[in-house]
Coordinates of C-alpha atoms in Angstrom, one line a residue:
M1 CA -57.5 139.6 -57.0
A2 CA -55.3 140.1 -52.9
I3 CA -57.0 143.7 -53.5
I4 CA -60.2 143.6 -54.6
T5 CA -60.5 140.9 -52.4
T6 CA -59.8 143.0 -49.1
T7 CA -61.6 145.6 -50.1
K8 CA -65.0 144.0 -50.8
R9 CA -64.4 143.1 -47.1
T10 CA -64.1 145.9 -45.7
E11 CA -66.9 147.6 -47.4
R12 CA -68.7 144.7 -45.8
F13 CA -67.8 145.5 -42.6
H14 CA -69.3 148.6 -42.9
R15 CA -72.1 147.5 -43.6
T16 CA -73.1 145.7 -40.6
T17 CA -71.3 143.3 -37.9
R18 CA -70.8 139.9 -37.9
P19 CA -69.6 137.9 -34.8
T20 CA -66.3 137.8 -34.0
C21 CA -63.8 135.0 -35.6
K22 CA -63.0 132.8 -33.0
Y23 CA -60.6 131.3 -34.5
W24 CA -58.3 134.9 -35.5
L25 CA -58.9 136.0 -31.6
A26 CA -56.8 132.4 -31.0
G27 CA -54.2 134.3 -34.0
R28 CA -54.4 131.1 -35.8
C29 CA -57.6 132.4 -38.5
N30 CA -56.5 130.9 -42.2
R31 CA -59.3 132.5 -44.4
N32 CA -59.3 134.8 -47.0
P33 CA -62.0 136.6 -47.2
C34 CA -63.3 135.4 -43.5
G35 CA -67.2 135.2 -43.0
F36 CA -66.3 136.3 -39.2
S37 CA -65.2 139.7 -37.9
H38 CA -61.6 140.4 -37.4
S39 CA -62.4 142.2 -34.6
L40 CA -63.4 142.4 -30.7
P41 CA -65.6 145.1 -28.7
T42 CA -65.1 145.8 -25.8
S43 CA -69.5 145.7 -24.4
P44 CA -72.3 145.8 -26.4
S45 CA -72.5 149.6 -26.7
N46 CA -70.0 150.1 -28.7
V47 CA -71.2 148.0 -31.6
Y48 CA -68.8 148.9 -34.2
Y49 CA -65.9 149.3 -33.2
N50 CA -63.2 149.3 -30.2
A51 CA -60.1 151.7 -30.0
N52 CA -58.5 149.2 -27.8
T53 CA -58.9 146.3 -30.2
T54 CA -56.0 145.4 -31.8
Y55 CA -56.6 144.1 -35.7
K56 CA -54.3 141.5 -36.4
H57 CA -55.9 140.3 -39.8
S58 CA -57.9 144.2 -41.1
K59 CA -57.5 147.7 -41.3
K60 CA -58.1 149.3 -38.4
P61 CA -62.0 150.8 -39.6
D62 CA -61.5 154.9 -40.9
S63 CA -63.0 158.1 -39.2
S64 CA -66.9 157.4 -40.9
V65 CA -67.0 154.3 -38.9
E66 CA -65.9 156.3 -36.4
K67 CA -68.6 158.1 -36.1
M68 CA -71.3 155.7 -36.9
A69 CA -70.2 154.0 -33.5
S70 CA -70.5 157.1 -31.2
S71 CA -73.9 157.5 -33.0
S72 CA -75.2 153.8 -32.8
A73 CA -74.2 153.8 -29.2
K74 CA -75.9 157.1 -29.0
K75 CA -79.6 154.7 -30.0
A76 CA -79.3 152.2 -29.7
I77 CA -80.1 152.8 -25.4
N78 CA -83.2 153.1 -26.6
C79 CA -83.9 150.6 -29.1
A80 CA -83.2 147.3 -27.6
P81 CA -86.2 147.4 -25.0
K82 CA -88.1 147.5 -28.7
A83 CA -86.8 145.6 -29.9
F84 CA -88.3 142.5 -27.3
K85 CA -91.4 144.9 -27.3
K86 CA -92.3 144.1 -31.0
P87 CA -89.5 141.4 -32.5
E88 CA -92.6 140.7 -35.5
N89 CA -91.6 144.1 -36.7
C90 CA -88.6 144.0 -36.1
A91 CA -88.2 140.4 -37.9
L92 CA -89.8 142.3 -41.2
K93 CA -87.5 145.5 -41.0
A94 CA -84.6 142.7 -40.2
V95 CA -85.6 141.4 -43.7
E96 CA -85.5 144.6 -45.4
C97 CA -82.2 146.4 -44.4
R98 CA -80.0 143.5 -45.2
P99 CA -76.4 144.4 -45.6
E100 CA -76.7 143.3 -49.1
A101 CA -80.0 145.9 -50.2
E102 CA -78.1 148.9 -51.5
A103 CA -80.5 151.2 -49.8
I104 CA -78.0 150.4 -46.4
S105 CA -76.0 154.1 -46.1
V106 CA -73.1 153.4 -44.9
E107 CA -72.0 156.0 -43.3
K108 CA -76.0 156.5 -41.1
P109 CA -77.6 152.6 -40.2
S110 CA -80.9 152.5 -39.5
K111 CA -83.1 151.7 -36.6
C112 CA -83.9 148.0 -37.6
E113 CA -80.2 147.9 -38.2
E114 CA -78.7 149.3 -34.9
K115 CA -81.3 146.6 -32.5
A116 CA -80.5 143.4 -34.0
V117 CA -76.8 144.8 -34.1
L118 CA -76.7 145.4 -30.8
I119 CA -78.9 142.1 -29.9
E120 CA -76.5 139.7 -32.3
K121 CA -73.5 141.5 -30.6
T122 CA -74.9 140.6 -27.5
A123 CA -74.6 137.2 -27.5
D124 CA -71.2 137.3 -30.2
V125 CA -69.6 138.7 -26.3
E126 CA -70.8 135.3 -25.0
D127 CA -69.1 133.8 -27.4
V128 CA -66.0 135.5 -26.6
A129 CA -65.4 135.2 -23.2
T130 CA -65.9 131.4 -23.8
V131 CA -63.5 130.9 -26.2
A132 CA -60.4 133.8 -24.2
K133 CA -61.1 131.0 -20.8
A134 CA -61.0 128.3 -23.4
S135 CA -57.7 130.3 -24.6
V136 CA -56.3 130.1 -20.8
D137 CA -57.2 126.4 -20.1
K138 CA -54.8 124.7 -21.5
S139 CA -56.3 120.8 -22.8
H140 CA -54.9 117.7 -22.5
S141 CA -53.3 117.0 -26.1
I142 CA -49.1 117.7 -27.1
C143 CA -49.6 120.1 -29.3
K144 CA -48.1 118.5 -32.5
S145 CA -46.8 121.1 -34.6
W146 CA -45.3 122.5 -31.0
M147 CA -43.0 118.6 -31.4
T148 CA -41.8 119.6 -34.9
D149 CA -41.3 123.5 -33.8
N150 CA -43.9 124.4 -36.1
C151 CA -46.4 126.4 -34.0
V152 CA -46.7 129.5 -34.5
D153 CA -49.8 130.4 -31.7
G154 CA -47.8 130.3 -28.7
D155 CA -49.3 130.9 -25.8
L156 CA -52.7 131.0 -27.4
C157 CA -52.4 127.6 -28.7
Q158 CA -54.9 124.9 -27.1
N159 CA -52.9 122.2 -27.0
L160 CA -50.1 121.6 -24.7
H161 CA -46.7 123.1 -25.1
S162 CA -44.4 120.4 -22.7
W163 CA -43.4 116.9 -22.9
F164 CA -45.6 115.7 -19.5
Y165 CA -48.3 116.7 -17.6
G166 CA -49.0 116.5 -13.7
D167 CA -47.0 117.5 -10.2
G168 CA -44.0 114.9 -9.6
F169 CA -42.4 114.9 -13.2
S170 CA -39.1 115.6 -14.1
T171 CA -37.0 115.3 -17.6
L172 CA -32.7 114.6 -16.2
A173 CA -31.3 113.7 -19.4
K174 CA -32.7 112.1 -23.7
L175 CA -29.9 109.4 -25.2
H176 CA -29.4 109.8 -28.6
E177 CA -27.7 106.7 -30.4
H178 CA -29.8 104.1 -32.2
N179 CA -31.3 104.7 -35.1
E180 CA -34.1 103.1 -34.8
A181 CA -36.9 101.6 -32.1
I182 CA -35.5 100.9 -28.5
T183 CA -36.7 97.6 -27.5
G184 CA -35.1 97.2 -24.8
I185 CA -33.7 98.2 -21.3
A186 CA -32.0 97.0 -18.8
L187 CA -30.0 97.6 -15.2
P188 CA -27.7 95.1 -14.9
A189 CA -26.7 94.2 -11.2
G190 CA -23.6 95.4 -9.7
S191 CA -22.7 97.9 -13.0
N192 CA -23.0 101.8 -13.3
K193 CA -23.9 101.1 -17.0
L194 CA -27.3 101.2 -18.3
I195 CA -27.7 98.4 -21.1
S196 CA -30.2 99.0 -24.6
G197 CA -31.1 97.0 -27.3
S198 CA -33.2 98.1 -30.6
T199 CA -33.9 97.1 -33.6
D200 CA -30.9 98.1 -35.2
G201 CA -28.8 95.3 -34.9
T202 CA -27.6 96.8 -31.7
V203 CA -27.1 96.9 -28.3
R204 CA -25.4 99.2 -26.1
A205 CA -24.5 100.4 -22.7
W206 CA -24.6 103.8 -21.4
D207 CA -22.6 105.1 -18.5
C208 CA -25.5 106.3 -15.9
N209 CA -23.0 109.7 -14.6
T210 CA -22.5 111.4 -18.2
G211 CA -24.6 109.3 -20.3
H212 CA -22.0 108.8 -22.7
C213 CA -22.4 105.5 -25.6
V214 CA -19.1 103.8 -23.8
N215 CA -20.0 100.9 -25.0
M216 CA -21.3 99.0 -28.8
I217 CA -21.9 95.2 -29.7
Q218 CA -22.5 94.4 -33.6
L219 CA -25.6 91.9 -34.3
D220 CA -27.0 90.9 -37.6
S221 CA -30.1 90.7 -35.7
Q222 CA -32.7 92.5 -35.1
V223 CA -32.3 92.8 -29.9
T224 CA -36.3 92.7 -30.2
S225 CA -36.6 92.0 -27.0
L226 CA -33.8 92.4 -23.7
I227 CA -33.7 91.6 -19.8
S228 CA -31.0 91.7 -17.4
E229 CA -31.1 88.5 -14.1
G230 CA -27.4 89.5 -11.6
P231 CA -24.3 90.2 -14.4
W232 CA -26.2 88.2 -17.4
I233 CA -27.8 90.6 -19.9
F234 CA -30.0 88.4 -22.4
A235 CA -30.7 90.3 -25.8
G236 CA -34.2 88.1 -27.9
V237 CA -32.3 88.5 -31.9
K238 CA -34.2 85.9 -34.9
N239 CA -34.0 82.5 -33.7
A240 CA -31.9 82.1 -31.0
V241 CA -31.0 84.3 -27.1
K242 CA -27.7 86.4 -26.8
A243 CA -26.0 86.0 -23.6
W244 CA -23.1 88.3 -21.8
N245 CA -21.4 88.3 -18.3
I246 CA -20.2 91.8 -17.4
Q247 CA -18.3 90.3 -14.4
T248 CA -16.4 87.2 -16.5
G249 CA -16.5 88.1 -20.6
A250 CA -18.0 85.3 -21.5
D251 CA -20.9 85.6 -24.5
V252 CA -22.9 82.9 -25.2
T253 CA -26.0 82.0 -27.9
L254 CA -28.9 80.7 -27.2
D255 CA -29.7 78.1 -29.8
G256 CA -33.2 76.7 -30.5
P257 CA -36.2 79.3 -31.1
K258 CA -37.6 79.3 -34.3
G259 CA -38.0 83.1 -35.7
Q260 CA -37.9 86.0 -33.6
V261 CA -37.9 86.0 -29.8
L262 CA -40.5 88.4 -28.4
S263 CA -40.0 88.0 -25.0
L264 CA -37.8 87.1 -22.2
N265 CA -38.0 86.5 -18.6
V266 CA -36.2 83.9 -15.5
G267 CA -37.9 82.9 -13.4
N268 CA -37.2 79.8 -10.4
D269 CA -33.8 80.0 -12.2
I270 CA -35.5 79.2 -15.9
L271 CA -34.5 81.5 -18.3
L272 CA -37.8 82.0 -20.9
A273 CA -37.9 83.5 -24.0
G274 CA -41.6 83.2 -26.2
A275 CA -41.0 83.2 -29.8
E276 CA -42.8 84.2 -33.0
D277 CA -43.4 80.4 -32.8
G278 CA -46.2 80.8 -30.1
V279 CA -43.6 78.5 -28.5
I280 CA -42.2 79.5 -24.8
Y281 CA -38.2 77.5 -24.6
A282 CA -37.4 76.9 -20.8
W283 CA -33.3 76.7 -20.2
R284 CA -32.0 76.1 -16.4
C285 CA -29.6 78.0 -16.2
S286 CA -27.0 78.2 -12.3
F287 CA -25.8 81.1 -13.6
E288 CA -21.7 79.5 -13.3
S289 CA -22.0 76.6 -15.0
P290 CA -23.5 76.3 -18.7
F291 CA -27.8 77.0 -20.4
K292 CA -29.5 74.0 -21.1
M293 CA -31.9 73.5 -22.4
V294 CA -35.0 71.8 -20.3
A295 CA -38.1 72.1 -21.6
T296 CA -40.6 73.5 -24.7
L297 CA -43.8 75.5 -23.4
S298 CA -46.6 75.2 -26.6
G299 CA -49.7 75.7 -26.0
H300 CA -50.1 79.3 -28.3
S301 CA -51.1 79.1 -31.8
K302 CA -49.3 82.4 -32.6
P303 CA -46.2 84.5 -31.6
V304 CA -45.7 85.2 -27.2
V305 CA -45.5 88.5 -27.0
C306 CA -45.0 88.8 -23.4
L307 CA -43.9 86.5 -20.7
A308 CA -44.2 87.6 -16.5
I309 CA -43.5 85.8 -12.8
G310 CA -46.0 85.6 -10.4
S311 CA -46.1 84.2 -7.7
H312 CA -46.8 80.5 -6.6
K313 CA -43.5 80.0 -9.0
M314 CA -46.2 80.7 -11.8
L315 CA -45.8 82.0 -15.3
Y316 CA -47.9 84.3 -17.5
S317 CA -48.0 84.5 -21.5
G318 CA -49.5 86.6 -23.8
S319 CA -49.8 85.9 -27.0
M320 CA -50.9 87.1 -30.5
D321 CA -53.7 84.7 -30.3
H322 CA -56.2 87.0 -27.5
S323 CA -55.3 84.1 -25.3
I324 CA -53.5 84.7 -21.6
K325 CA -52.0 81.0 -20.1
V326 CA -50.7 80.0 -16.8
W327 CA -47.9 77.9 -16.6
D328 CA -46.4 75.9 -12.9
L329 CA -42.3 76.5 -12.9
D330 CA -41.7 73.6 -11.2
T331 CA -43.8 71.1 -13.5
L332 CA -44.0 74.3 -16.1
Q333 CA -47.5 72.6 -17.2
C334 CA -50.1 74.6 -18.9
T335 CA -52.2 74.5 -16.1
M336 CA -55.7 77.3 -17.7
T337 CA -56.0 79.4 -20.1
L338 CA -57.8 83.2 -19.8
N339 CA -59.5 85.1 -22.0
G340 CA -60.5 88.1 -21.6
H341 CA -58.9 89.5 -24.5
T342 CA -60.8 90.7 -28.1
D343 CA -56.9 91.3 -29.5
V344 CA -53.4 91.0 -28.8
V345 CA -52.0 91.1 -26.0
T346 CA -49.0 93.2 -25.2
S347 CA -48.2 93.3 -21.6
L348 CA -48.7 90.9 -18.5
I349 CA -46.9 92.5 -15.0
C350 CA -47.9 90.3 -12.0
W351 CA -48.7 93.4 -8.7
D352 CA -49.1 91.0 -4.8
N353 CA -51.5 88.2 -6.2
Y354 CA -53.1 90.7 -8.8
L355 CA -52.8 90.4 -12.6
L356 CA -52.1 93.4 -14.8
S357 CA -53.1 92.7 -19.0
G358 CA -53.2 95.9 -21.6
S359 CA -54.2 94.5 -25.0
S360 CA -54.3 95.8 -28.1
D361 CA -58.3 96.0 -28.0
C362 CA -57.7 99.3 -25.6
T363 CA -57.9 97.7 -22.6
V364 CA -56.1 96.6 -19.4
N365 CA -58.3 93.9 -17.0
V366 CA -57.5 93.3 -13.4
W367 CA -56.8 90.0 -12.4
V368 CA -57.5 88.2 -9.1
C369 CA -57.1 85.0 -7.5
T370 CA -60.8 83.2 -6.3
E371 CA -61.3 81.5 -4.0
E372 CA -61.8 78.1 -6.8
G373 CA -57.6 78.1 -7.4
T374 CA -58.7 80.2 -11.2
L375 CA -58.0 84.1 -11.9
E376 CA -61.2 86.2 -12.8
V377 CA -61.1 90.3 -13.6
T378 CA -62.3 92.1 -10.7
Y379 CA -62.2 95.1 -13.2
T380 CA -61.2 97.0 -17.0
H381 CA -60.2 100.2 -17.0
T382 CA -60.7 101.5 -21.1
H383 CA -58.2 103.7 -23.3
E384 CA -58.6 105.8 -26.3
N385 CA -55.9 103.7 -28.2
A386 CA -54.5 100.7 -28.0
V387 CA -52.1 99.5 -24.9
I388 CA -48.6 99.0 -25.6
G389 CA -46.3 98.0 -22.1
L390 CA -47.6 98.7 -18.8
Y391 CA -45.0 98.8 -16.3
G392 CA -45.4 99.5 -12.2
M393 CA -43.8 101.5 -9.6
T394 CA -44.0 103.0 -6.1
D395 CA -43.8 106.2 -4.5
A396 CA -42.3 107.9 -1.7
E397 CA -45.4 106.2 0.3
A398 CA -44.7 103.2 -1.6
K399 CA -48.4 103.8 -2.6
P400 CA -48.2 102.1 -6.3
I401 CA -47.8 103.4 -9.4
L402 CA -49.0 102.0 -13.2
F403 CA -47.6 103.4 -16.2
C404 CA -49.8 102.4 -19.1
S405 CA -47.7 103.3 -22.8
C406 CA -50.6 103.3 -25.4
K407 CA -50.5 104.1 -29.8
D408 CA -50.9 107.1 -29.3
N409 CA -47.4 108.3 -27.8
S410 CA -48.6 108.9 -24.4
I411 CA -47.9 107.3 -21.6
P412 CA -51.0 107.6 -19.2
T413 CA -50.0 107.5 -15.2
Y414 CA -52.1 106.0 -12.7
C415 CA -52.4 105.7 -8.7
V416 CA -53.5 102.4 -9.1
C417 CA -56.4 100.6 -5.8
F418 CA -57.0 97.3 -7.7
Y419 CA -60.9 98.0 -8.9
R420 CA -59.8 102.0 -10.2
F421 CA -57.5 103.6 -11.6
L422 CA -56.9 107.7 -10.8
E423 CA -54.4 109.4 -14.1
R424 CA -52.5 111.7 -12.4
G425 CA -50.8 112.6 -15.1
R426 CA -49.5 111.7 -18.5
L427 CA -45.8 111.4 -20.3
F428 CA -46.0 112.8 -24.1
T429 CA -43.5 111.6 -26.8
R430 CA -42.9 111.7 -30.2
Q431 CA -42.7 107.6 -30.8
E432 CA -44.6 104.4 -29.6
V433 CA -42.9 103.6 -26.0
R434 CA -41.7 99.7 -26.0
S435 CA -39.1 99.7 -23.6
F436 CA -38.9 101.2 -19.8
Q437 CA -36.9 100.1 -16.9
I438 CA -37.3 101.0 -13.7
G439 CA -34.2 102.6 -11.0
P440 CA -33.1 103.0 -7.7
G441 CA -34.9 106.8 -5.7
G442 CA -38.4 107.4 -8.3
L443 CA -35.0 107.1 -11.3
F444 CA -37.6 104.7 -14.6
F445 CA -36.2 105.7 -18.3
T446 CA -38.1 104.8 -21.2
G447 CA -37.1 103.7 -24.2
D448 CA -39.7 105.3 -28.1
G449 CA -39.4 104.2 -32.1
T450 CA -39.1 107.1 -33.7
D451 CA -37.8 106.5 -36.9
T452 CA -35.4 109.1 -36.8
Q453 CA -33.6 109.0 -34.1
P454 CA -35.0 107.4 -30.7
N455 CA -35.2 108.7 -27.7
L456 CA -33.6 107.0 -24.4
E457 CA -34.1 108.7 -22.2
T458 CA -34.2 109.4 -18.2
M459 CA -37.3 110.7 -15.5
E460 CA -38.2 111.1 -12.1
V461 CA -41.2 110.9 -10.3
S462 CA -41.2 112.3 -6.7
Y463 CA -43.8 112.2 -3.6
Y464 CA -46.6 111.1 -6.4
Y465 CA -49.8 109.3 -5.1
D466 CA -53.1 110.7 -4.5
E467 CA -54.7 111.9 -1.9
T468 CA -57.2 110.0 -1.6
L469 CA -55.3 107.0 -1.8
K470 CA -53.1 107.6 1.6
N471 CA -55.4 105.4 4.2
R472 CA -56.5 102.6 2.1

């Protein structure tokens, strides 16, 4: 059956020349038979055959077609003007001279056919130039086949064969030990260890010099949040917060939360834990004496997903109830509720006098305090996918850089001046990034949620800012 199909396609090629297959040009045509030509002319006058063309899917035409090409090229010079002088007659003849008509001679095409092919090829060459240019200009999307080592297009692939684009990025190391999503990364003060927590129920310590895992703590519950404060490491688990002191070796369990602890933060010497029951639990601590629960902050109707500490001793909490609440850390009372999102508030960061909030509604809001003391949205940046996390750092010139982890497994990176975001690059991962940690000297660490082998990745960013923002 395959031989018969190939023969028919060859006979049809002899009768007339079709437009060049754009997918064949890019090396990706998988149709058999294909309705377009698998050859590339060098000019409109060389209508049927180019001796320099490389045929990937079809056979090289025989000598009879070469003769026909030579004959066609000579007649085409006088044929083109006639085609434009009498389009109505040519149109009628084109119907009579269509490829299906048995009267067509393969060895010597009719004058009308030469005219039609010449006009068709002139337009086709323009399409070929467009495709050729597109093959050089890469898109800003990563090739998913390349991610799984299955891309067969090579340099002709329209998508990126790289884990990032943009100047100033470099990957330093990838650490593989966790079996499930990495949900927290911390760099304890006074230590050369990197700490990571995962939903596989483990907390691991990594040597920052060798990249090797040097210690592991197995817990009876998923770790859904992890932070460090001074020598202490805090991990949010189900119905509790686990705490370890890397200097004294102390091991403490803080009971009280109901359900999984989804977010942790420390402010005003208070450890705060946002739980699945919508309550924020607060422990007073001097980090030398035992922790003591001092309050439970109720107000959210659904789980508390994120916490951020701002200026003037303010706590901000984001929830699955789509709201952001503002709390006074001195009184532990709610002072206002912000309703600027239509879906889960997934991430909050405070930057100078600004509050940035990311949401599953695909937006990032920039909030600023008004003269009346309220917070209002001054700018909204919209993404194509849900926002999972926001992380900020500064470059060598102290210019703000915002990393925005999205549901499509990418991290767009922006130069920020708080009334507009200018994208300067993008990182790509196999799964969505759920944890991020800023390190010294431009280092940052990302943890993704790959099902089989999560990556704890070390990267570096250097001298990374927009020249247009330099003097702002």
